[in-house]
Short mmCIF file of C-alpha atoms in Angstrom, two decimals:
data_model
loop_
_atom_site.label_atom_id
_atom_site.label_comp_id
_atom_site.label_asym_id
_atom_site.label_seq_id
_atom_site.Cartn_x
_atom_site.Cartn_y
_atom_site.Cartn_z
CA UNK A 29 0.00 0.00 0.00
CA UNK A 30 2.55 2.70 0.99
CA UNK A 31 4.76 1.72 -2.19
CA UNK A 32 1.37 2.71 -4.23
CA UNK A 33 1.16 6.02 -1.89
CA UNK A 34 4.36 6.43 -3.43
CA UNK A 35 3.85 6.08 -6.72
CA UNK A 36 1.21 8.70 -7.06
CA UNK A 37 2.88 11.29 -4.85
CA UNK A 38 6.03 10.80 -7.55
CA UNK A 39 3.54 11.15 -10.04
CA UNK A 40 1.88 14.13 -8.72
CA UNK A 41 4.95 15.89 -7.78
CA UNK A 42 6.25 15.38 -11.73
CA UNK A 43 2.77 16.82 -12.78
CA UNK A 44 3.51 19.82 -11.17
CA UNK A 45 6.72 20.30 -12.05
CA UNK A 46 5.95 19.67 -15.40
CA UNK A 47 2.67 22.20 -15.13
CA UNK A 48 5.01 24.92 -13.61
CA UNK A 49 7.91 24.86 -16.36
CA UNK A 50 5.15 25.15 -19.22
CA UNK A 51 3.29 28.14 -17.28
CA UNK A 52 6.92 29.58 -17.37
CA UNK A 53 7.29 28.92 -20.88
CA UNK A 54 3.46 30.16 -22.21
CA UNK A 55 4.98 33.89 -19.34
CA UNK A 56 8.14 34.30 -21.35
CA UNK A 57 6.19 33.48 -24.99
CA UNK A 58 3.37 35.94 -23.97
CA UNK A 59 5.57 38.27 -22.75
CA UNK A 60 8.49 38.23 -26.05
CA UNK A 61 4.87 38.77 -28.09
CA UNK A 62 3.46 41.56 -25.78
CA UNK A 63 7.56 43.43 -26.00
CA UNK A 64 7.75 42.66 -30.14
CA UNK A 65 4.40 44.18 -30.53
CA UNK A 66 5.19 47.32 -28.38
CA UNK A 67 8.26 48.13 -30.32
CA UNK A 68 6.99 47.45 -34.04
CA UNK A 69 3.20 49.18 -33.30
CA UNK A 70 4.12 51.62 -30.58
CA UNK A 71 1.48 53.39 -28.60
CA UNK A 72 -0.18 56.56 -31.00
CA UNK A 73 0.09 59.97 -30.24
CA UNK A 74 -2.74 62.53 -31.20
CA UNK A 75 -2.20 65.89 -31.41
CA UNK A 76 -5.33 66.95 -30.39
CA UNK A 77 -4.97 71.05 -31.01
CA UNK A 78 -2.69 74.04 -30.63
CA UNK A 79 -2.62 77.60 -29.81
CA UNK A 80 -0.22 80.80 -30.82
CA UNK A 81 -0.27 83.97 -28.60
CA UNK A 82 -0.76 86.99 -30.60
CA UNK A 83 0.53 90.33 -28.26
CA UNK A 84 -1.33 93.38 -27.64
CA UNK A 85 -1.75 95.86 -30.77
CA UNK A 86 0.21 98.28 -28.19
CA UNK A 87 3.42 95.57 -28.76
CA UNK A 88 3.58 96.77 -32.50
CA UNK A 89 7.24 97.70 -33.11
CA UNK A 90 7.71 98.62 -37.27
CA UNK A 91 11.27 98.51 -38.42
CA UNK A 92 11.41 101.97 -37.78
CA UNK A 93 10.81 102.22 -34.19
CA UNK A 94 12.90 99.27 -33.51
CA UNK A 95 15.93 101.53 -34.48
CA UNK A 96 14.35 104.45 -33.06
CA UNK A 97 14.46 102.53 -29.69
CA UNK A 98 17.93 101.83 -29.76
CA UNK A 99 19.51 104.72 -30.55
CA UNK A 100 20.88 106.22 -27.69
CA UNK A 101 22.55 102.86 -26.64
CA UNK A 102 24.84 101.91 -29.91
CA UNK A 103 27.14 103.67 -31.68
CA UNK A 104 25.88 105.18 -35.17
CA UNK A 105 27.59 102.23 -37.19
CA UNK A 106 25.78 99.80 -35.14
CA UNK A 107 22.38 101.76 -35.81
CA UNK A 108 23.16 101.56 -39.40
CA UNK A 109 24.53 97.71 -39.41
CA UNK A 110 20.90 97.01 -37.89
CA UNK A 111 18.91 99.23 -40.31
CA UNK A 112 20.34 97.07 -43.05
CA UNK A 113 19.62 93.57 -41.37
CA UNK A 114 16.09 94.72 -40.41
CA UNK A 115 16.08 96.06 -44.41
CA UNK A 116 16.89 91.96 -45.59
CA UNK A 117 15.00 90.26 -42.77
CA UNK A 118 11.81 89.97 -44.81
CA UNK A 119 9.77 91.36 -41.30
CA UNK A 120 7.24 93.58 -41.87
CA UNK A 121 5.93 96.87 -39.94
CA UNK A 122 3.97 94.63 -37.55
CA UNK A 123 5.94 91.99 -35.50
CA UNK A 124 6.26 92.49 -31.61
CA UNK A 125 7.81 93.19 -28.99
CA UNK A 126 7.77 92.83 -24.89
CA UNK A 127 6.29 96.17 -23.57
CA UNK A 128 9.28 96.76 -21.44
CA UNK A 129 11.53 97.43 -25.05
CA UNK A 130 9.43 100.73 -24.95
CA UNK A 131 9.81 101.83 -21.87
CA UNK A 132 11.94 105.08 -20.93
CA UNK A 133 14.69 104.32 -19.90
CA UNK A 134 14.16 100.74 -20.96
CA UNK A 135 13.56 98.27 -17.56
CA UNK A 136 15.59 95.08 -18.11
CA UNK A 137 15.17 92.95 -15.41
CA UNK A 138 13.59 89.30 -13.60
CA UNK A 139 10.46 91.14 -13.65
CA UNK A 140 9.62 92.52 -16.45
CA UNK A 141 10.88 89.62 -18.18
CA UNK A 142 8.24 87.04 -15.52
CA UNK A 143 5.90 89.48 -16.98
CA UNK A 144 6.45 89.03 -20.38
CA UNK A 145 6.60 85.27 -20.51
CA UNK A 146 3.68 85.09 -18.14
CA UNK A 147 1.48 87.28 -20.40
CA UNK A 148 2.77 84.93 -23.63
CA UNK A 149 2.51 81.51 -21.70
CA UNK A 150 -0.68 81.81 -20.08
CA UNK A 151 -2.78 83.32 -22.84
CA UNK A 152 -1.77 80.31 -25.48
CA UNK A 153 -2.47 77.55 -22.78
CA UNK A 154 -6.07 79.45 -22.05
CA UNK A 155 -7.12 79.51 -24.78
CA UNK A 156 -5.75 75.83 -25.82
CA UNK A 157 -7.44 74.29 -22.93
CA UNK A 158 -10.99 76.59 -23.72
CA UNK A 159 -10.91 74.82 -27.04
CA UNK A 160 -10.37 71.64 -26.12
CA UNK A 161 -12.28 71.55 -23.53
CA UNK A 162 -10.00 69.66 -21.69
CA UNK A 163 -9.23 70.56 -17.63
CA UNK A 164 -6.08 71.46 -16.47
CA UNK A 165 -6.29 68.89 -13.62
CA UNK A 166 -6.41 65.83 -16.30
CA UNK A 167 -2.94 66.89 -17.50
CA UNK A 168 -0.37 64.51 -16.49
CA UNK A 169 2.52 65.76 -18.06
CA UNK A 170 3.86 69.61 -18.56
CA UNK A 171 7.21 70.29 -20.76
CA UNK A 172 8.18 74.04 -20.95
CA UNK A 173 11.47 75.48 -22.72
CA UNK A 174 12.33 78.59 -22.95
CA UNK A 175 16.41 79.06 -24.24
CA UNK A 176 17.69 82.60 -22.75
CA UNK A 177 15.17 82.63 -19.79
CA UNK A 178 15.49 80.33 -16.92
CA UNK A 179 14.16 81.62 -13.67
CA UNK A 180 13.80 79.76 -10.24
CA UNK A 181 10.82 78.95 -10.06
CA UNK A 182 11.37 77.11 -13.16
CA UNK A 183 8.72 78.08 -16.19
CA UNK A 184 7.15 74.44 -15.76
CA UNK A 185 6.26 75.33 -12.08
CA UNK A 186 4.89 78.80 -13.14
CA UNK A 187 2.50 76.85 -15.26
CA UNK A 188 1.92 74.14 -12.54
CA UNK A 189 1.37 76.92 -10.03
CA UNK A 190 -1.00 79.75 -12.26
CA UNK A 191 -2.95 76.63 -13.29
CA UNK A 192 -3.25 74.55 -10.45
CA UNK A 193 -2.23 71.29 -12.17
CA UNK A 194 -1.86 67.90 -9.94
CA UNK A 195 0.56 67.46 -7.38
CA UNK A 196 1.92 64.29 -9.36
CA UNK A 197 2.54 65.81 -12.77
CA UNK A 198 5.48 65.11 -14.48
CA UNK A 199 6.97 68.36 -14.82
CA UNK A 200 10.05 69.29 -17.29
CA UNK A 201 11.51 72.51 -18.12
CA UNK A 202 14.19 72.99 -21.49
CA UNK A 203 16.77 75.47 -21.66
CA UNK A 204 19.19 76.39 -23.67
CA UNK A 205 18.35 74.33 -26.53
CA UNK A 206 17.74 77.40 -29.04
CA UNK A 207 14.83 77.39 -31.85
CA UNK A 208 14.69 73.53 -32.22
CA UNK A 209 13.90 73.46 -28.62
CA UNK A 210 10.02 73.15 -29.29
CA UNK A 211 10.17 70.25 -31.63
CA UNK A 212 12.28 68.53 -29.16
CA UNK A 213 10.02 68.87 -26.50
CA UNK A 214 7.36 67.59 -28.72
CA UNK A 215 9.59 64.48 -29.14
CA UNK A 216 9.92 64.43 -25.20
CA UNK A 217 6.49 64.23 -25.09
CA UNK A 218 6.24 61.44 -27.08
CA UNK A 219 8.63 59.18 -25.38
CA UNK A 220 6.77 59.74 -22.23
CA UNK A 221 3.26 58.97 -23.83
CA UNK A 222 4.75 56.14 -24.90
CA UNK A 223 4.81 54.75 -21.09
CA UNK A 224 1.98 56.84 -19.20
CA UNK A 225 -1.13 55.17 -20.95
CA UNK A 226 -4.16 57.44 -20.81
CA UNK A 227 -2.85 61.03 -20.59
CA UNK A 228 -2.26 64.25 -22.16
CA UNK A 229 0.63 65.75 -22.34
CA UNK A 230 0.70 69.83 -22.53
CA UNK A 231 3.93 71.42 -24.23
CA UNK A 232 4.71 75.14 -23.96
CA UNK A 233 7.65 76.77 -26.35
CA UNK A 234 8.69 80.57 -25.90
CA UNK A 235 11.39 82.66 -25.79
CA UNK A 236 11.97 85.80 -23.90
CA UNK A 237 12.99 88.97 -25.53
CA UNK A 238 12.97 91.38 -22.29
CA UNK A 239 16.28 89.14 -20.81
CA UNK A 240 18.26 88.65 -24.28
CA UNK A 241 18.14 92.28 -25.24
CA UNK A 242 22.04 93.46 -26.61
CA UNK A 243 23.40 97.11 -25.92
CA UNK A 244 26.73 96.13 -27.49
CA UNK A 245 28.00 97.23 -30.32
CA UNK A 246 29.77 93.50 -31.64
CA UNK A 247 27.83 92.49 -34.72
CA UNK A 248 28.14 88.78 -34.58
CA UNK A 249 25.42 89.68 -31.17
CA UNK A 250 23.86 92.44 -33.40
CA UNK A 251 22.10 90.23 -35.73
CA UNK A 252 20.36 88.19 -33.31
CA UNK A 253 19.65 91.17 -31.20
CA UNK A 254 17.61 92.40 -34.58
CA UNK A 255 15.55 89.22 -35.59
CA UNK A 256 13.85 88.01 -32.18
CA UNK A 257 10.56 89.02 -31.70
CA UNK A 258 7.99 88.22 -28.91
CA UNK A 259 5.68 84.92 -29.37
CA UNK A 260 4.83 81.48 -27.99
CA UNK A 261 2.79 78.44 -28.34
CA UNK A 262 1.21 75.78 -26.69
CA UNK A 263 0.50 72.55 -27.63
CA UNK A 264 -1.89 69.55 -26.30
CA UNK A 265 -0.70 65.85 -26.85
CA UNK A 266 -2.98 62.75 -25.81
CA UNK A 267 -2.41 58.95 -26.14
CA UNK A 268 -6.03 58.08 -25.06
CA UNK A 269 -7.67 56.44 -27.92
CA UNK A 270 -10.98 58.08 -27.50
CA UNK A 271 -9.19 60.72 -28.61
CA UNK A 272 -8.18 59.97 -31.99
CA UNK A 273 -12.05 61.52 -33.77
CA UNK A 274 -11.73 64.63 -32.68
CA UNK A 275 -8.16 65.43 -32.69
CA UNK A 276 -6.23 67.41 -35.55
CA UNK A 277 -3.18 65.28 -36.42
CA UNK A 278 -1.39 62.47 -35.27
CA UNK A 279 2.01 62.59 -34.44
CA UNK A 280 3.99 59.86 -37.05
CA UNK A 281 7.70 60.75 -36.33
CA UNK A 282 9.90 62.40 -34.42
CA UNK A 283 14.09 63.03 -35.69
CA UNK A 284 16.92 64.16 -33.54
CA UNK A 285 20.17 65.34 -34.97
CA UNK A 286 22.77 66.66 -33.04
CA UNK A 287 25.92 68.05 -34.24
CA UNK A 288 27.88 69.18 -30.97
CA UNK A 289 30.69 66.97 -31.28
CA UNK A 290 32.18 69.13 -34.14
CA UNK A 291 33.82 72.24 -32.82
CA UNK A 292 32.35 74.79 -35.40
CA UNK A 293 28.38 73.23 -35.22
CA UNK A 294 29.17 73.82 -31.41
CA UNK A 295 30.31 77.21 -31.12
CA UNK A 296 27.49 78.43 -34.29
CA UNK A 297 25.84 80.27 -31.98
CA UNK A 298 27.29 80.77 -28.57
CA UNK A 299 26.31 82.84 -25.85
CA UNK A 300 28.67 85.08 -23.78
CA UNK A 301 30.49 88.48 -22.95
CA UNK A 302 30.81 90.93 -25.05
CA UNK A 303 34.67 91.73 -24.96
CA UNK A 304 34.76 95.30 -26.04
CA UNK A 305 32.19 96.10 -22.97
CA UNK A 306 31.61 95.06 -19.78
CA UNK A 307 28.89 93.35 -17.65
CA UNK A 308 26.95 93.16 -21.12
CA UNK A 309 25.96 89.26 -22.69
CA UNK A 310 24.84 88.65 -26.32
CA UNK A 311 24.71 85.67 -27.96
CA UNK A 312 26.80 85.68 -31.12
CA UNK A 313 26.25 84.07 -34.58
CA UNK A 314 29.02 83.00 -36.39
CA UNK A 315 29.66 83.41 -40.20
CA UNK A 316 29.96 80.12 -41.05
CA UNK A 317 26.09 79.23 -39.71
CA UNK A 318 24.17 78.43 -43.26
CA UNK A 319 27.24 75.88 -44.24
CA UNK A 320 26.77 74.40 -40.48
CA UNK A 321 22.91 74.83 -40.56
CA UNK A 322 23.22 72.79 -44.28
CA UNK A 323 25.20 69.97 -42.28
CA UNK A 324 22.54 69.35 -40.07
CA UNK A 325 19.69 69.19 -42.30
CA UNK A 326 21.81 66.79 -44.52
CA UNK A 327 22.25 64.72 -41.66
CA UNK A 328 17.92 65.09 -40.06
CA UNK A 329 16.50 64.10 -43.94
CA UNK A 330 19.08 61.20 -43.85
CA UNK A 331 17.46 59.45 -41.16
CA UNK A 332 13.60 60.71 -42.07
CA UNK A 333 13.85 59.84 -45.79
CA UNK A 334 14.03 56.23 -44.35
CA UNK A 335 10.76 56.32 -42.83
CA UNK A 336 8.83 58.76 -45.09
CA UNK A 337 10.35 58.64 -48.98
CA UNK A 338 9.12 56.16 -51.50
CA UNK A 339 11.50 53.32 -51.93
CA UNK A 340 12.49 54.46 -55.24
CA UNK A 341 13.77 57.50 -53.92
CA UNK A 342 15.80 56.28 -51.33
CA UNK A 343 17.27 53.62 -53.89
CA UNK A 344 18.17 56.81 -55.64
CA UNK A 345 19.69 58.72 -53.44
CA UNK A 346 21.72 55.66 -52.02
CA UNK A 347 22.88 54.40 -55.28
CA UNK A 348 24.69 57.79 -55.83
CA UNK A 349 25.95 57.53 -51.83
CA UNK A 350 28.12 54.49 -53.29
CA UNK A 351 28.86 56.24 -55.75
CA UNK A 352 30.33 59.55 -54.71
CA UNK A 353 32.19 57.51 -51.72
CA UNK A 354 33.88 54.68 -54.14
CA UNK A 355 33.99 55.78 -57.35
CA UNK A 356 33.85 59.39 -57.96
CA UNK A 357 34.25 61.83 -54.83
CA UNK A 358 32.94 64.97 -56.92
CA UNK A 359 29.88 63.73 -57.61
CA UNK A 360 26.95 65.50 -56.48
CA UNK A 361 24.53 63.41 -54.35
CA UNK A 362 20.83 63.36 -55.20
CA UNK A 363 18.69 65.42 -53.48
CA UNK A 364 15.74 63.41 -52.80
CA UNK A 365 12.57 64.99 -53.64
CA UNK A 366 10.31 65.57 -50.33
CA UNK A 367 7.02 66.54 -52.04
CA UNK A 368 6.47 63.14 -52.51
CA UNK A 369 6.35 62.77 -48.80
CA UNK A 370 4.72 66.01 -47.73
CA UNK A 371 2.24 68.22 -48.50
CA UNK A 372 3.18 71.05 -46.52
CA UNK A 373 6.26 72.14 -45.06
CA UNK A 374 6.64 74.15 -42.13
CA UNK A 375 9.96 75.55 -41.58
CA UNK A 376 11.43 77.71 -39.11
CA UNK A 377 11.44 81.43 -39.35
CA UNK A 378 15.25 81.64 -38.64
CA UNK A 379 15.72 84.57 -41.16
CA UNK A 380 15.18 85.25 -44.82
CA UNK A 381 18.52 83.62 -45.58
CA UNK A 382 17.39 80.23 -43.84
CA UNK A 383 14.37 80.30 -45.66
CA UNK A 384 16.72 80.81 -49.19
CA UNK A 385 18.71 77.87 -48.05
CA UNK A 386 16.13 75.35 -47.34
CA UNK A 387 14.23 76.40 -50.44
CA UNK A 388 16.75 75.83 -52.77
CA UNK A 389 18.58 72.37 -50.76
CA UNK A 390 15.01 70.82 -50.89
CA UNK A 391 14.03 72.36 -53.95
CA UNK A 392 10.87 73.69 -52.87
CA UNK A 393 8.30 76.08 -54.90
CA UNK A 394 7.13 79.27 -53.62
CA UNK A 395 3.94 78.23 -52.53
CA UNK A 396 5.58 75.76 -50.44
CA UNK A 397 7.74 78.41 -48.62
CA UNK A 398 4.85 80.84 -48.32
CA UNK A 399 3.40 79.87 -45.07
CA UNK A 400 7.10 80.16 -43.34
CA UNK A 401 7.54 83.58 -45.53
CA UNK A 402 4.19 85.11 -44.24
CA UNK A 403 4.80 84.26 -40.55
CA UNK A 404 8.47 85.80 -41.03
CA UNK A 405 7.16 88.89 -42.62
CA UNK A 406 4.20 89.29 -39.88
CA UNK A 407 5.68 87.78 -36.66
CA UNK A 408 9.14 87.76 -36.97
CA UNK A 409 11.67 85.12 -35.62
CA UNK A 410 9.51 84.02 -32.85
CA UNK A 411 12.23 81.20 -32.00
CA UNK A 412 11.00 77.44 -30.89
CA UNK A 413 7.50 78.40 -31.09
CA UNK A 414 7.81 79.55 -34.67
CA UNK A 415 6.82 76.43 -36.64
CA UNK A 416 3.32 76.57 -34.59
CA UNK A 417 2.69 79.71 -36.42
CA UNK A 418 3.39 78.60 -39.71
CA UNK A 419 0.93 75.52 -39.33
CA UNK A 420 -1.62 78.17 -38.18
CA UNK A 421 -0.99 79.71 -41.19
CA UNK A 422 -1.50 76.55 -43.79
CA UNK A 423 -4.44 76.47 -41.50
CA UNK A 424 -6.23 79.61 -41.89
CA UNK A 425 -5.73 79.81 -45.24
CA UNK A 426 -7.39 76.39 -45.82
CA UNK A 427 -4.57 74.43 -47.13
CA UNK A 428 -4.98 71.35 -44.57
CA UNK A 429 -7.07 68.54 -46.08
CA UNK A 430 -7.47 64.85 -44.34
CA UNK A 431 -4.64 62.54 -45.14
CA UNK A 432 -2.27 65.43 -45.54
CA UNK A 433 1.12 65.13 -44.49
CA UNK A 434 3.88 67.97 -42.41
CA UNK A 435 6.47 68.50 -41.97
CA UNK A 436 7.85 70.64 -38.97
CA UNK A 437 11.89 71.40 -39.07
CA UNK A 438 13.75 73.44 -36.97
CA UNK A 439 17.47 74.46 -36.44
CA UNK A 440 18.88 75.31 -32.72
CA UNK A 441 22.67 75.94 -31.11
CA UNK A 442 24.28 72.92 -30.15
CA UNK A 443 23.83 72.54 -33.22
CA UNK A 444 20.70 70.72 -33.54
CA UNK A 445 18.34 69.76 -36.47
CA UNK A 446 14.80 68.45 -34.88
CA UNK A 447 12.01 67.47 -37.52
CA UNK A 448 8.10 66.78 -36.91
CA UNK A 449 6.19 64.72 -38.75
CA UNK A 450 2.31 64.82 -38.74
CA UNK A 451 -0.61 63.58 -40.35
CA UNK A 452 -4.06 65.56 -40.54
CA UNK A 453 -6.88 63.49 -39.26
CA UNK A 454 -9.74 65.72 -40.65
CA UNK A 455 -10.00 68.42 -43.04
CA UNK A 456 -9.24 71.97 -40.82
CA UNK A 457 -11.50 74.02 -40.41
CA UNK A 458 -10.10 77.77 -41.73
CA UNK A 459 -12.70 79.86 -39.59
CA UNK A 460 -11.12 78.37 -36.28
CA UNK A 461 -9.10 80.69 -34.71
CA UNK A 462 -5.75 79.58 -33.71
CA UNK A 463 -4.04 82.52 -32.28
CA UNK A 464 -4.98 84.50 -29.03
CA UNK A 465 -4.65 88.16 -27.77
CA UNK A 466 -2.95 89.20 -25.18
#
């Protein structure tokens, strides 16, 4: 009897052995299938709207007043160096600028410039959250950047505080990332989506014009010192699915390029004293920018033709890689043609000459450069949050249709190239407004 006992307690014992290494195996199948299908169909992103502050009418500054203002602290060549790159900027007589640049004597300090970025960040993220409809307490993640500005409080707890967001948020703040700083946060934003299931994600981009204002008289600082102008946008991000009818776009791809291990992308635009005066701080551009700037985007559509170019046009463009590297080094490689892949093309309002440069690299027509034109010639450089008014411009003017594909690009110092990629989910509607008052 107890050799039978024995017998069916071996048995049992091998039956559960035997249960508990295929429940281990079924775990590590189930989860190698749940990991695989993560990566290759990652989580979607909507971009469910956007808003661009518009400043007061009493911001106005024409090209005129803008040198008005400043004489009295250059000397007369300076004056005259900036008449002539206001003269090529392609601004018009109505971009803005922070009410303290018109103040006499003009204030430059923490204040006036918490006022100024209070005035720009609040008003886009009221009105973004009144048409959206969404409250600020469902916001789980906030991502502010701001390059020149960076005050303690940071500008993410200015928005967490004015708006009375949740205790737990996940709260980042960029700075010193320059103009591409706003698609990179956007690509922040996206990685974190990727692992907070059900939330929205709010991104602010701005720059302040109050703290980087030059009195020098160095050129290199001049320049910038001529093409800022005040702005900001904000922009509302969701993973939830229920989200994905009533949403604008959705977010395909994000590309990072980063050229700050060469010495000369690095020091492109560089920030410090001015060495002919003292106690003064500019941020200088350097001559060889366009050539560095040209690097860059080389090196961003590299990487996105890959995911957005038809396969013949990669073949293309690779078959004449080979070539030029083996076989001929002065051959000219083919520039791939990217209105194949977009409809629209959003590009940063760095300056006239950027504009030039990415117009004839990509080979674009005028009508595809005349959103980023317009919003250089009415708004000025408004930094990071400049591609957010060029959309609004494709969008008031009725361009958008369902299906249609962007693409967002922006250069930065570092030197960075960031691009956007997005993907209209409905036709836009032109008689929404996008842009608020201050």
């Amino acid at each position: 009897m107890s050799s039978i006992l024995t017998i069916f307690r071996d048995f049992f014992v091998h039956v559960c052995k035997s249960s508990n290494i295929l429940l281990l195996l079924w775990c590590g199948l189930i989860a190698y299938v749940a990991t695989f299908y993560l990566k290759k169909y990652p989580t979607k992103v909507y971009l469910v709207d956007f808003s661009c502050y518009k400043p007061d009418l009493a911001c106005i500054c024409s090209k005129e007043m803008f040198v008005q203002t400043c004489t009295g602290h250059f000397q007369n060549e300076s004056i005259d160096f900036s008449r002539r790159i206001l003269d090529r900027s392609g601004f018009g007589q109505k971009t803005c600028m922070p009410k303290s640049f018109f103040k006499i004597p003009q204030s430059i300090c923490i204040a006036e410039a918490r006022k100024e970025t209070e005035s720009v960040i609040f008003g886009a993220i009221d009105e973004l959250l009144l048409k959206t409809k969404v409250q600020a307490k469902n916001i789980r993640i906030i991502i502010t950047n701001c390059s020149i500005f960076n005050p303690t409080p940071s500008l993410s707890s200015m928005v967490v505080n004015h708006h009375k967001l949740r205790h737990n948020i996940l709260s980042y703040n960029l700075s010193g990332m320059g103009c591409s700083a706003g698609l990179l946060a956007i690509d922040l934003a996206k990685q974190l989506l990727q692992v907070h299931p059900n939330s929205y994600a709010l991104v602010v981009s701005t720059e302040n014009i109050t703290i980087g204002c030059y009195f020098g008289n160095d050129r290199s600082m001049l320049v910038s010192n001529c093409l800022f102008r005040m702005g900001g946008a904000a922009i509302l991000l969701s993973n939830l699915s229920t989200d994905s009818s009533r949403s604008k776009y959705h977010l395909r791809h994000t590309i990072r390029t980063h050229k700050g291990s060469q010495d000369h992308s690095y020091n492109a635009i560089f920030q410090k004293d001015d060495e002919t005066q003292k106690n003064i701080i500019g941020v200088a551009l350097s001559k060889d920018l366009m050539n560095t700037a040209g690097d860059a985007l080389k090196a961003n559509i590299s990487i996105l033709g890959r995911y957005v170019l038809p396969l013949l046009e990669q073949l293309k463009f690779l078959s004449t890689s080979l070539v030029k590297k083996y076989f001929n080094t002065r051959m000219k490689l083919y520039t791939p043609n990217f209105k194949l892949a977009f409809e629209h093309f959003c590009i940063h309002t760095g300056g006239k000459a950027v504009q030039d440069e990415m117009q004839k690299i990509l080979e674009l027509s005028d009508w595809h450069l005349e959103p980023s034109r317009m919003t250089l010639y009415r708004s000025g450089n408004t930094s990071s949050s400049s591609v957010w008014y060029v959309l609004a411009y494709c969008e008031a003017k009725g361009r958008i249709k369902k299906g249609d594909r962007i693409w967002q690009i922006a250069f930065g110092s570092g030197f960075k190239c960031n691009s956007v990629v997005l993907c209209a989910l409905r036709n836009i509607d032109q008689s929404r407004r996008i842009t608020t008052h201050g």
